[in-house]
Coordinates of C-alpha atoms in Angstrom, one line a residue:
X136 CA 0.0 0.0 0.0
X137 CA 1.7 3.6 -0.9
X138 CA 1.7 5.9 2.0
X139 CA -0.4 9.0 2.0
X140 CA 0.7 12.5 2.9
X141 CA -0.2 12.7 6.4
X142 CA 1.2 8.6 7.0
X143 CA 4.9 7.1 6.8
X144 CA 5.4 3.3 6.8
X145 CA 8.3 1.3 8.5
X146 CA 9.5 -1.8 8.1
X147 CA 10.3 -3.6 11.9
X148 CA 11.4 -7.3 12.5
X149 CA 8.3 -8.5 12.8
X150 CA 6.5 -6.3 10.2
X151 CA 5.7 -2.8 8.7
X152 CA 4.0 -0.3 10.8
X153 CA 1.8 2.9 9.5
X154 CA 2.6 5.8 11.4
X155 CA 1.2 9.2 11.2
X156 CA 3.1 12.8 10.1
X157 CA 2.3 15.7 13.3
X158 CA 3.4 19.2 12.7
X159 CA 6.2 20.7 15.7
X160 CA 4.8 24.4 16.6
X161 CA 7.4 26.8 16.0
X162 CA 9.8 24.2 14.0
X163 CA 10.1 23.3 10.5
X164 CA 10.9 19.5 11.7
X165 CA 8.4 17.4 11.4
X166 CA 7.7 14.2 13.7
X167 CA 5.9 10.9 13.1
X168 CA 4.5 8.9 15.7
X169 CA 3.7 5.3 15.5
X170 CA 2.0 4.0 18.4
X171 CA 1.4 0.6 19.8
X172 CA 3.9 -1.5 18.3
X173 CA 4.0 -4.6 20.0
X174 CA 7.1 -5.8 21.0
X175 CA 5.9 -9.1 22.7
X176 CA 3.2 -11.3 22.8
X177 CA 0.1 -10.3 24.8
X178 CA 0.7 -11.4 28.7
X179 CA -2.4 -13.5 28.3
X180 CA -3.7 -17.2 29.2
X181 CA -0.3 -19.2 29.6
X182 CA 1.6 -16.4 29.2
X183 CA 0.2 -14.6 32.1
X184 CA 2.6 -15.0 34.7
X185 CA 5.5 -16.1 31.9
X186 CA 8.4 -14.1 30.8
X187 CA 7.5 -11.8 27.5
X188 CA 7.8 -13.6 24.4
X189 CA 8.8 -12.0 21.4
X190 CA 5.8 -10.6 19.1
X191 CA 4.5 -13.0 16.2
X192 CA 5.2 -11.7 12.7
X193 CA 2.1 -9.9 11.1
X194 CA 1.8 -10.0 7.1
X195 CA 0.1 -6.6 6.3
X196 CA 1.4 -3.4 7.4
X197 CA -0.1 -2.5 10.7
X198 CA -1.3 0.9 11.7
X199 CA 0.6 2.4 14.5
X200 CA -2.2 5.6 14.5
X201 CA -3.6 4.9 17.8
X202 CA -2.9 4.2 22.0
X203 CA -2.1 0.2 22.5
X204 CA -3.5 -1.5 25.6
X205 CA -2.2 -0.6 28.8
X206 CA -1.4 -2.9 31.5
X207 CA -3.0 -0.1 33.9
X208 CA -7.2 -0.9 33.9
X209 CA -9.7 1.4 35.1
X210 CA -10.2 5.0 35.4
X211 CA -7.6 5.8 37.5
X212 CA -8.8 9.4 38.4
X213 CA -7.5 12.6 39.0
X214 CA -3.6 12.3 39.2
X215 CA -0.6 14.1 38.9
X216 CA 0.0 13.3 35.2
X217 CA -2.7 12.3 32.8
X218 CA -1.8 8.6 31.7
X219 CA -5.0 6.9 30.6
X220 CA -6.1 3.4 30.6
X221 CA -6.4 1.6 27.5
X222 CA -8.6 -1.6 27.5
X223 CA -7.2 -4.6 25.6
X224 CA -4.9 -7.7 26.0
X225 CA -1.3 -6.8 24.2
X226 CA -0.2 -4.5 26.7
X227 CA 3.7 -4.9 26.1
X228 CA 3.8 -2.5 23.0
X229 CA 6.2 0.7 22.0
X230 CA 5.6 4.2 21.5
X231 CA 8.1 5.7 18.3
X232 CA 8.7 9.8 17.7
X233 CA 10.8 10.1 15.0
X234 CA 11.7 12.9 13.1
X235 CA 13.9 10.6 10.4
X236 CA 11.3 7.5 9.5
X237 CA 12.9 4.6 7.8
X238 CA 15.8 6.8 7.4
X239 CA 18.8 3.9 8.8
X240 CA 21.4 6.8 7.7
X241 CA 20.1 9.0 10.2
X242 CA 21.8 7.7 13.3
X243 CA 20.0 9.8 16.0
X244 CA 20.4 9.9 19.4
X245 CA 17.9 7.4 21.3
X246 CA 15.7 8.3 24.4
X247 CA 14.0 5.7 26.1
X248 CA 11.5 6.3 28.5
X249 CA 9.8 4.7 31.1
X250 CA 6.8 5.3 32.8
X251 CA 6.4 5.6 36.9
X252 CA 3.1 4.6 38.8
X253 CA 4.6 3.3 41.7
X254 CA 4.9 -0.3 40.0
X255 CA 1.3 -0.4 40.1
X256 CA -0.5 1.9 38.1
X257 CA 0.8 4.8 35.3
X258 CA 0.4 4.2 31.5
X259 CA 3.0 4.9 28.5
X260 CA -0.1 6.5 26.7
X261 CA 0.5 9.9 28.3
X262 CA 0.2 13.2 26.1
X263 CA 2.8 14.3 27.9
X264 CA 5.1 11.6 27.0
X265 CA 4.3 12.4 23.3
X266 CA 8.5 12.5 22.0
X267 CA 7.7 15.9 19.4
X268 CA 10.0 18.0 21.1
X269 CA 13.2 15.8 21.4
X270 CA 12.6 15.0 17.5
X271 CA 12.7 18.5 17.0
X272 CA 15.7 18.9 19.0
X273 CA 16.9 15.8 17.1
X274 CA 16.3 12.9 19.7
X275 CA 14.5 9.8 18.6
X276 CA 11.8 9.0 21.2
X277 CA 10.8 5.6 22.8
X278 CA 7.9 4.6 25.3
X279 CA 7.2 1.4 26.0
X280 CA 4.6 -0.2 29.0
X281 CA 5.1 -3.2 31.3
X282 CA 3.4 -5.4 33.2
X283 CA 2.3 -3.4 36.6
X284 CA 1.2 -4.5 40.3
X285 CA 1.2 -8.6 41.1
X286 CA 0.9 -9.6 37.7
X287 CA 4.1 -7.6 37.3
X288 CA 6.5 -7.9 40.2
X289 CA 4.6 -10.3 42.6
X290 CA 6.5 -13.1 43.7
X291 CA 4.9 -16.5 42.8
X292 CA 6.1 -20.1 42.8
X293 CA 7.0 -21.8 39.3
X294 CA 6.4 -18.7 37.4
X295 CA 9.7 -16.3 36.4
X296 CA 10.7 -13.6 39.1
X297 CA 10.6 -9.9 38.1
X298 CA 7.9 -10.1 35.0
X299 CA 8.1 -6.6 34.7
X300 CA 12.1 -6.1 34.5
X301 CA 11.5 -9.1 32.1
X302 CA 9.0 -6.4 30.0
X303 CA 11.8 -3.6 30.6
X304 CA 15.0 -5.9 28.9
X305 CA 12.5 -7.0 26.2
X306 CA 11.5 -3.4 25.4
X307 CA 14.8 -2.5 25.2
X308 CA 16.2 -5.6 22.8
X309 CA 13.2 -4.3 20.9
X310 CA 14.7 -1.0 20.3
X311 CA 18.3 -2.6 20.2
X312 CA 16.8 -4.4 17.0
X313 CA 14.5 -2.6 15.3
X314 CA 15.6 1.6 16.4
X315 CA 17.3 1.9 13.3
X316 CA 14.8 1.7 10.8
X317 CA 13.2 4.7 12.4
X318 CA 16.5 6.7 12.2
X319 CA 17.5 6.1 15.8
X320 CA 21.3 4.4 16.8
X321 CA 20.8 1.9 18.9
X322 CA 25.0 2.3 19.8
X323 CA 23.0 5.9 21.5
X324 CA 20.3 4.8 24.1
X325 CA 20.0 6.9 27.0
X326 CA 16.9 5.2 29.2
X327 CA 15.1 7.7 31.9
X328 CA 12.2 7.2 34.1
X329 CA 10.1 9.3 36.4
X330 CA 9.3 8.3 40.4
X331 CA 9.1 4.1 39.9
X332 CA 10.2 5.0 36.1
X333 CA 13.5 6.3 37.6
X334 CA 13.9 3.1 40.0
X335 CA 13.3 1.0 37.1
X336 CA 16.6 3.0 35.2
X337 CA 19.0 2.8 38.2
X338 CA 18.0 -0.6 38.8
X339 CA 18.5 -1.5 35.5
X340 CA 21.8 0.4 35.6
X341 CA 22.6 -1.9 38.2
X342 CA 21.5 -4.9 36.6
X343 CA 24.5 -7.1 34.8
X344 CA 22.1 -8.4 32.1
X345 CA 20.6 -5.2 30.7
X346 CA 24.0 -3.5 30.0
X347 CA 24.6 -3.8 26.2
X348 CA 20.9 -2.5 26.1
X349 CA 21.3 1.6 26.7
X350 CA 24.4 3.7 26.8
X351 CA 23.3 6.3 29.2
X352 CA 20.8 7.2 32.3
X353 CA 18.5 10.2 33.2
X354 CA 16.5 9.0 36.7
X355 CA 14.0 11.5 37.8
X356 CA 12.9 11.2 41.2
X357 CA 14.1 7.5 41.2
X358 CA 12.1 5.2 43.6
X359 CA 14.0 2.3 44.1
X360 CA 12.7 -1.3 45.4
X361 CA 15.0 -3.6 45.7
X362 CA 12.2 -5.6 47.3
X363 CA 13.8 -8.4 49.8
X364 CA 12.9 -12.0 48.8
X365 CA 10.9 -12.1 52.2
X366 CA 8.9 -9.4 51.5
X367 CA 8.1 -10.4 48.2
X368 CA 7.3 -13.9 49.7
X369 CA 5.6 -12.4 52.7
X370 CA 3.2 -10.0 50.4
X371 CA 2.5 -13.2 48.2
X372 CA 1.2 -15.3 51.2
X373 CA -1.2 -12.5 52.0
X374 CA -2.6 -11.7 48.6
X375 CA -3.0 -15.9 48.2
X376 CA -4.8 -16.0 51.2
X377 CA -6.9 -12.7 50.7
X378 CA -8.0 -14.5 47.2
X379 CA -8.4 -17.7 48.8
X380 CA -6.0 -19.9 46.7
X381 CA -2.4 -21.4 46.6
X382 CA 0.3 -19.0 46.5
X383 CA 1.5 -20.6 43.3
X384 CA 1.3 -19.9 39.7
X385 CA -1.6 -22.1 38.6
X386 CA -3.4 -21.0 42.2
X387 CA -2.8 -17.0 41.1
X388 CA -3.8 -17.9 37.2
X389 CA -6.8 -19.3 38.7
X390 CA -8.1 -16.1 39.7
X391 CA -9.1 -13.3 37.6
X392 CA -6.9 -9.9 36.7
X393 CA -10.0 -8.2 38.4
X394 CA -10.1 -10.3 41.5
X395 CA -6.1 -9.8 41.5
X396 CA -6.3 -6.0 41.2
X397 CA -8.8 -5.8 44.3
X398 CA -6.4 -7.9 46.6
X399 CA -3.8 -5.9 45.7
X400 CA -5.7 -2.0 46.2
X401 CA -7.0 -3.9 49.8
X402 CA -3.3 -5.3 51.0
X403 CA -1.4 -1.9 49.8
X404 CA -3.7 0.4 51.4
X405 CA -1.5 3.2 53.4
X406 CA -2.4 5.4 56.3
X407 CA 0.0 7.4 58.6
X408 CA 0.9 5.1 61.2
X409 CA 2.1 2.7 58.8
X410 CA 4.2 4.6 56.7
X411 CA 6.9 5.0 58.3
X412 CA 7.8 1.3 58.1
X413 CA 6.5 1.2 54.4
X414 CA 8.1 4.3 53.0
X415 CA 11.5 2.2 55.0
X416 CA 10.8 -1.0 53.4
X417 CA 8.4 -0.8 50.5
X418 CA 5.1 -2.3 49.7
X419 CA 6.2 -6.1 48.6
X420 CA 5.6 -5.0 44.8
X421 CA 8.4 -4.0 42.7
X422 CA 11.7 -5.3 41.7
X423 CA 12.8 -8.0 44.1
X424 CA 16.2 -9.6 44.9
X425 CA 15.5 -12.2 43.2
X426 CA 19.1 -14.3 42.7
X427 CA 18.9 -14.2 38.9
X428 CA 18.2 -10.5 37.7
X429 CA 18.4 -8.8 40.7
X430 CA 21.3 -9.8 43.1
X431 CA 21.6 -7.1 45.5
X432 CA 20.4 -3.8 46.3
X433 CA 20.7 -1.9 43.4
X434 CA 23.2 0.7 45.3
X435 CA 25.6 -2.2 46.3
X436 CA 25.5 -3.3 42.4
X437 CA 26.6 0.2 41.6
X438 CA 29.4 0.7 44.3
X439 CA 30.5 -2.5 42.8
X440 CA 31.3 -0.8 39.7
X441 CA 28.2 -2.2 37.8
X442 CA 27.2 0.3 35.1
X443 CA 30.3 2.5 35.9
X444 CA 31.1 3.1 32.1
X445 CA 27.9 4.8 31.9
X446 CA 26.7 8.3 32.5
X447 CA 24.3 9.5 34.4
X448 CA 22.0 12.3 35.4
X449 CA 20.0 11.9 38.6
X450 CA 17.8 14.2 41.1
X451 CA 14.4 15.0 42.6
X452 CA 12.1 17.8 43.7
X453 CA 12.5 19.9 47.1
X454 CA 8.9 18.8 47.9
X455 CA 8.1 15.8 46.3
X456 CA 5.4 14.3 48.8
X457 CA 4.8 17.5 50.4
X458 CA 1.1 17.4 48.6
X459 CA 0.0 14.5 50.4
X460 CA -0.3 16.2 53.7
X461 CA -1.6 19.1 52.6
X462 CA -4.7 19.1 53.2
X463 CA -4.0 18.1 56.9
X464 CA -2.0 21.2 58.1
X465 CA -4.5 22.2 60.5
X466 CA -4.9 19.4 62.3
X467 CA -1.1 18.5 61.9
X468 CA 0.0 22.0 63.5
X469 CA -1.1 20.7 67.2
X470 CA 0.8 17.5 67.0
X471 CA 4.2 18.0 68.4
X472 CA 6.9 17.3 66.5
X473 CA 8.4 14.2 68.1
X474 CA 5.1 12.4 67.9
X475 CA 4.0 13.4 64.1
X476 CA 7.4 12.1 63.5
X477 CA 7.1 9.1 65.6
X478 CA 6.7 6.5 63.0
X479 CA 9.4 6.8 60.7
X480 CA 11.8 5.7 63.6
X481 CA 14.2 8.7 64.1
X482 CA 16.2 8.4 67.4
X483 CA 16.3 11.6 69.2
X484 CA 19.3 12.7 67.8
X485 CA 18.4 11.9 64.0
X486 CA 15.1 13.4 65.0
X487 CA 17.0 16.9 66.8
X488 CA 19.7 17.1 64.0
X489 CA 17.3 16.6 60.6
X490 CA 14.8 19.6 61.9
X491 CA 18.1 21.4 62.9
X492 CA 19.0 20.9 58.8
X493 CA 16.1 21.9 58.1
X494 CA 15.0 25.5 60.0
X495 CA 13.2 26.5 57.0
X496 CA 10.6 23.9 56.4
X497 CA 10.1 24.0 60.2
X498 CA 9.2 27.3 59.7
X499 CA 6.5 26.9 57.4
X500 CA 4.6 24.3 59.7
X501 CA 4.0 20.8 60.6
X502 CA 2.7 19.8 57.7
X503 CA 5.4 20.7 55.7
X504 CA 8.0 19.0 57.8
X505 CA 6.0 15.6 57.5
X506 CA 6.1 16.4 53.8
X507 CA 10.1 17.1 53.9
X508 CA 10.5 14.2 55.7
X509 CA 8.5 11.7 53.4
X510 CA 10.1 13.4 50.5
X511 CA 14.0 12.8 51.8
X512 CA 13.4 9.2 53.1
X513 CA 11.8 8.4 49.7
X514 CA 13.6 10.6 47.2
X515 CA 16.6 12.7 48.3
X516 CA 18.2 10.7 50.2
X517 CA 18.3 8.3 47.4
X518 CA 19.8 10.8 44.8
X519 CA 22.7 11.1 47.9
X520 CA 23.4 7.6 48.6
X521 CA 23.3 6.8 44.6
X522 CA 25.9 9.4 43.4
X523 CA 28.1 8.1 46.6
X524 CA 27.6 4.6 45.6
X525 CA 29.1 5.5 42.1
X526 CA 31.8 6.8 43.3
X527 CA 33.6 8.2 40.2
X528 CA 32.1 7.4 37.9
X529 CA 30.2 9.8 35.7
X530 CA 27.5 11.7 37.4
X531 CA 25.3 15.0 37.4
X532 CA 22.8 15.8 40.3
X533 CA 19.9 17.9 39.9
X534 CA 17.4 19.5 42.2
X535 CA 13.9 20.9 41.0
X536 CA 13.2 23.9 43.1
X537 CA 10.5 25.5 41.3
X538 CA 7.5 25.8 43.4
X539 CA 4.0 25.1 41.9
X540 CA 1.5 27.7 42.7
X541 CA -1.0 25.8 42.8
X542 CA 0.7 23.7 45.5
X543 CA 3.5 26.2 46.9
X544 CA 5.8 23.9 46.4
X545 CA 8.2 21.8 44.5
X546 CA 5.8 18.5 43.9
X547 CA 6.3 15.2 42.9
X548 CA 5.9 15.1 38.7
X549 CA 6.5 19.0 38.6
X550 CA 9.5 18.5 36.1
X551 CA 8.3 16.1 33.8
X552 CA 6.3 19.0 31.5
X553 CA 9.7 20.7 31.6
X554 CA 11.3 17.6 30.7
X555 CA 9.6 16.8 27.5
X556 CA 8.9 20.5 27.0
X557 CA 4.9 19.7 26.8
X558 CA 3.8 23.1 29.2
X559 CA 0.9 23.6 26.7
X560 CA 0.2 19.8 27.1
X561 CA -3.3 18.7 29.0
X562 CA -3.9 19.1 32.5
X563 CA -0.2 20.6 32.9
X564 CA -1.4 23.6 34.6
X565 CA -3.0 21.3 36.9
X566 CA 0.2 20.6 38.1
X567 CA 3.0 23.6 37.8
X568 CA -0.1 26.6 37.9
X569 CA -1.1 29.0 35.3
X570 CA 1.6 30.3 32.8
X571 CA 4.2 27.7 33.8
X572 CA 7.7 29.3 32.6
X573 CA 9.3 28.3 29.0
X574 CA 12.1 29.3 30.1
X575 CA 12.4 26.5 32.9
X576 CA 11.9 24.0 30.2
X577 CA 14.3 25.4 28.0
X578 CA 16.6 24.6 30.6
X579 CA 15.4 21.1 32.0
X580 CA 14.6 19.7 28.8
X581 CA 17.8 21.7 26.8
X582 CA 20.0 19.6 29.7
X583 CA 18.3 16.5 28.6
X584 CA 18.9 17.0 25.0
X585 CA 22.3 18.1 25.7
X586 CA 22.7 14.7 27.9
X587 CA 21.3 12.2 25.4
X588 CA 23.7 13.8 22.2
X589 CA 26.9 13.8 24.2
X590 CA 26.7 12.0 27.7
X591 CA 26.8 15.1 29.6
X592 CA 24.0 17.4 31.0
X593 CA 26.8 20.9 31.2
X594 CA 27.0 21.3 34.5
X595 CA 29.8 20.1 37.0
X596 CA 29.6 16.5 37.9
X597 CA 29.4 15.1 41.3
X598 CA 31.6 12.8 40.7
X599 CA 34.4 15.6 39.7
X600 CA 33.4 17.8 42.8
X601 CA 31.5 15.9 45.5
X602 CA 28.1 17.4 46.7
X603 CA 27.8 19.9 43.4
X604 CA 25.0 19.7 41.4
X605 CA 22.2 22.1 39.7
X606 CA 19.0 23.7 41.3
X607 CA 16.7 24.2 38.1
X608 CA 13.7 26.6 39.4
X609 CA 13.8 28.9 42.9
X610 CA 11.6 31.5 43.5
X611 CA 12.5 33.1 39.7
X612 CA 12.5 29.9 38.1
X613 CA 16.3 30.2 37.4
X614 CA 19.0 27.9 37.2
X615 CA 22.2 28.0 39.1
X616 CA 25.4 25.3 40.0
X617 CA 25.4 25.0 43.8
X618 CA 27.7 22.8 46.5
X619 CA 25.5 21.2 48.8
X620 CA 22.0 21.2 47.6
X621 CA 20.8 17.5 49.5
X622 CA 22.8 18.6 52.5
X623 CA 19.6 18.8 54.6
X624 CA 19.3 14.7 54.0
X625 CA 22.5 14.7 56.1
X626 CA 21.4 13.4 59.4
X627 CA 19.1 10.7 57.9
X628 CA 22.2 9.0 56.2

């Protein structure tokens, strides 16, 4: 079939695709988006709870034009970033921007992203994920989805470990094979992620079997798992006994996705008194130390000079959890300090010498300390203990200051719009406030571009000068180098 104006065919490994031609406002580049390509065989019947398969061959060409299926099911409301469900069974499919289509000469950089949801939810079918502004910048864009929740990373006897690192490698041997017929160079992948999208980077980073897969790593407020294998075991007793059947594969096949999904929303509920211990050992769902993929936490793997050859940018935002409390600061005001604080565990002196570190949050009340504190034991002191653990290695630390003013503060997905330089995207005022800066996302997204064509995001590295990184945002959405930007996460090292 000859291709019309507005469509550009490709030829893949397992068959040609029909993608679609989208104007670039303000650019004479044009990009082409092919959407839901599947890279392995729908998760289905006997491949439920299997590792992904490589997809069958189709014989026609096979339009690209529209969302795939999702692993994520259900409305999943209002959140932070629009990523809608999809209904349908092949849910392990690839998004492609390209501005060079079945060019093989172009050789463009590569940027692969994946999506966060805290391992459970989140969808590559985003708007915001939408690659038109790396193509125009000349950056070849890749999304692809993964098996979520139980399904995903639930531990279950005789079925593989880590079903959704599985989806993550076969995603990437995807691109490996099949990026250069849409003028990408698969010898040029960076991969980034956002929240559990930035875990799932540094723990592939970490992860001996995925490194001839990607040749770079941008993590944005990384949320790691490393989920021990008794966790993993103890959360799959409870959800087979919550569902009322073996905690083994054909027990958990013989129970529907549906029935699944409500054990799991029912055994990961959180509330305040738990968190503490949660936010300090996760839920049970995520990557796992599993003896195969996954042999250690992923910061041991990279302070053993795993991924050391590779570069990578890493951060997170002053107030990434600080939302979640919110709407509790009058009642949170009367609690003293040492109690609110009581569940996470601080001894008196960690407790004395983190508010100490912190006089400015105090300042601005109760709520916002519980916030700070959620936000450092999940986030920042990760970016700390992950640049340390690389030792030196290539590195570049970030820190997203810019304060939403619709939350007055620096929230968790506020510099993923800057990112992909999407601010007149959906529901991204939502987020950031009315009139969002372009000049912010020059700068977050320009670093990005920078970091994908060269391996370096132009700012001095951590590894060169311990503690340095760059603050993108502040009070006049500026940027500026700085010495000592996580040194508030200090006492909680």
């Amino acid at each position: 079939m000859t291709e019309s104006p507005a469509h550009v065919e490709v030829q893949t490994a397992a068959g040609r695709v029909r993608g679609a031609w989208r104007e670039v406002a303000g650019s004479s580049v044009r990009s082409a988006a092919f959407l839901g390509i599947p890279f392995a065989q729908a998760p289905v019947g006997d491949l439920r709870f299997a590792a992904p398969q490589p997809a069958e061959p189709w014989p026609d060409v096979r339009d690209a034009l529209e969302q795939g299926a999702t692993a994520q099911r259900g409305d999943p409301g209002v959140t932070l970033i629009p990523e809608p469900s999809v209904p349908g069974e092949s849910t392990l499919n690839a998004n492609v921007f390209t501005p060079a289509p079945g060019d093989t000469a172009a050789k463009l950089p590569v940027l692969v992203w994946i999506h966060g949801g805290g391992y459970f939810a989140g969808s590559p079918a985003s708007p915001w994920y939408d690659g038109r502004a790396f193509n125009r910048d000349g950056v070849v864009t890749v999304s692809i989805g993964y098996r979520l929740g139980f399904d995903g990373f639930g531990h279950i006897e005789g079925a593989p470990s880590n079903r959704g690192v599985r989806d993550w490698l076969a995603g990437l041997e995807w691109v490996q094979q099949n990026i250069a017929a849409f003028g990408g160079d698969p010898s040029r992948v960076t991969i980034a992620g956002q929240s559990a999208g930035g875990g799932a980077v540094l723990t592939l980073l970490g992860m001996p079997a995925a490194q001839h897969l990607f040749h770079g790593v941008y993590a944005l407020s990384s949320a790691l798992a490393d989920v021990s294998p008794e966790r993993a075991r103890a959360f799959s007793t409870k959800m087979a006994r919550e569902l009322g059947v073996p905690a083994t594969r054909d027990g958990f096949a013989s129970v529907s996705e549906e029935e699944v999904l409500t054990a799991q929303r029912k055994l990961s509920q959180l509330d305040l008194s738990s968190m503490g211990e949660t936010i300090d050992e996760g839920l049970g769902l995520g990557p796992a130390i599993d003896d195969d993929l996954i042999v250690r936490p992923t910061t041991q793997s990279l302070a053993q000079g795993i991924g050391s050859d590779k570069p990578l940018v890493l951060g997170a935002a002053d107030d990434e959890f600080s939302m979640a409390v919110q709407d509790q600061a009058s009642k949170l005001r009367w609690i003293p300090l040492a109690l609110l604080l009581r569940p996470f565990k601080l001894s008196s002196a960690v407790r004395r010498g983190y508010l100490a570190a912190n006089r400015a949050v105090v300042a601005r009340g109760h709520a916002a300390v519980l916030g700070r504190l959620i936000t450092d034991k999940m986030f920042r002191t990760g970016v700390v203990k992950t640049a340390r653990a690389r030792g030196g290695a290539p590195t570049w630390v970030y820190r997203i200051a810019f304060r939403s003013t619709k939350f007055d503060a620096a929230v968790h997905c506020i510099d993923v719009p800057f990112f992909f330089d999407c601010l007149d995207g959906p529901a991204v005022d939502a987020l950031t406030g009315p009139n969002p800066p372009q000049a912010l996302a020059d700068a977050i997204h320009g670093a990005a571009v920078t970091f994908v064509k060269t391996g370096n995001p132009g700012w001095t590295a951590w590894s060169a000068v311990p503690n340095s990184g760059i603050v993108f945002g502040g009070a006049t959405a500026t940027t500026a180098e700085e010495v000592g930007g996580f040194a508030s996460v200090e006492p909680l090292l």
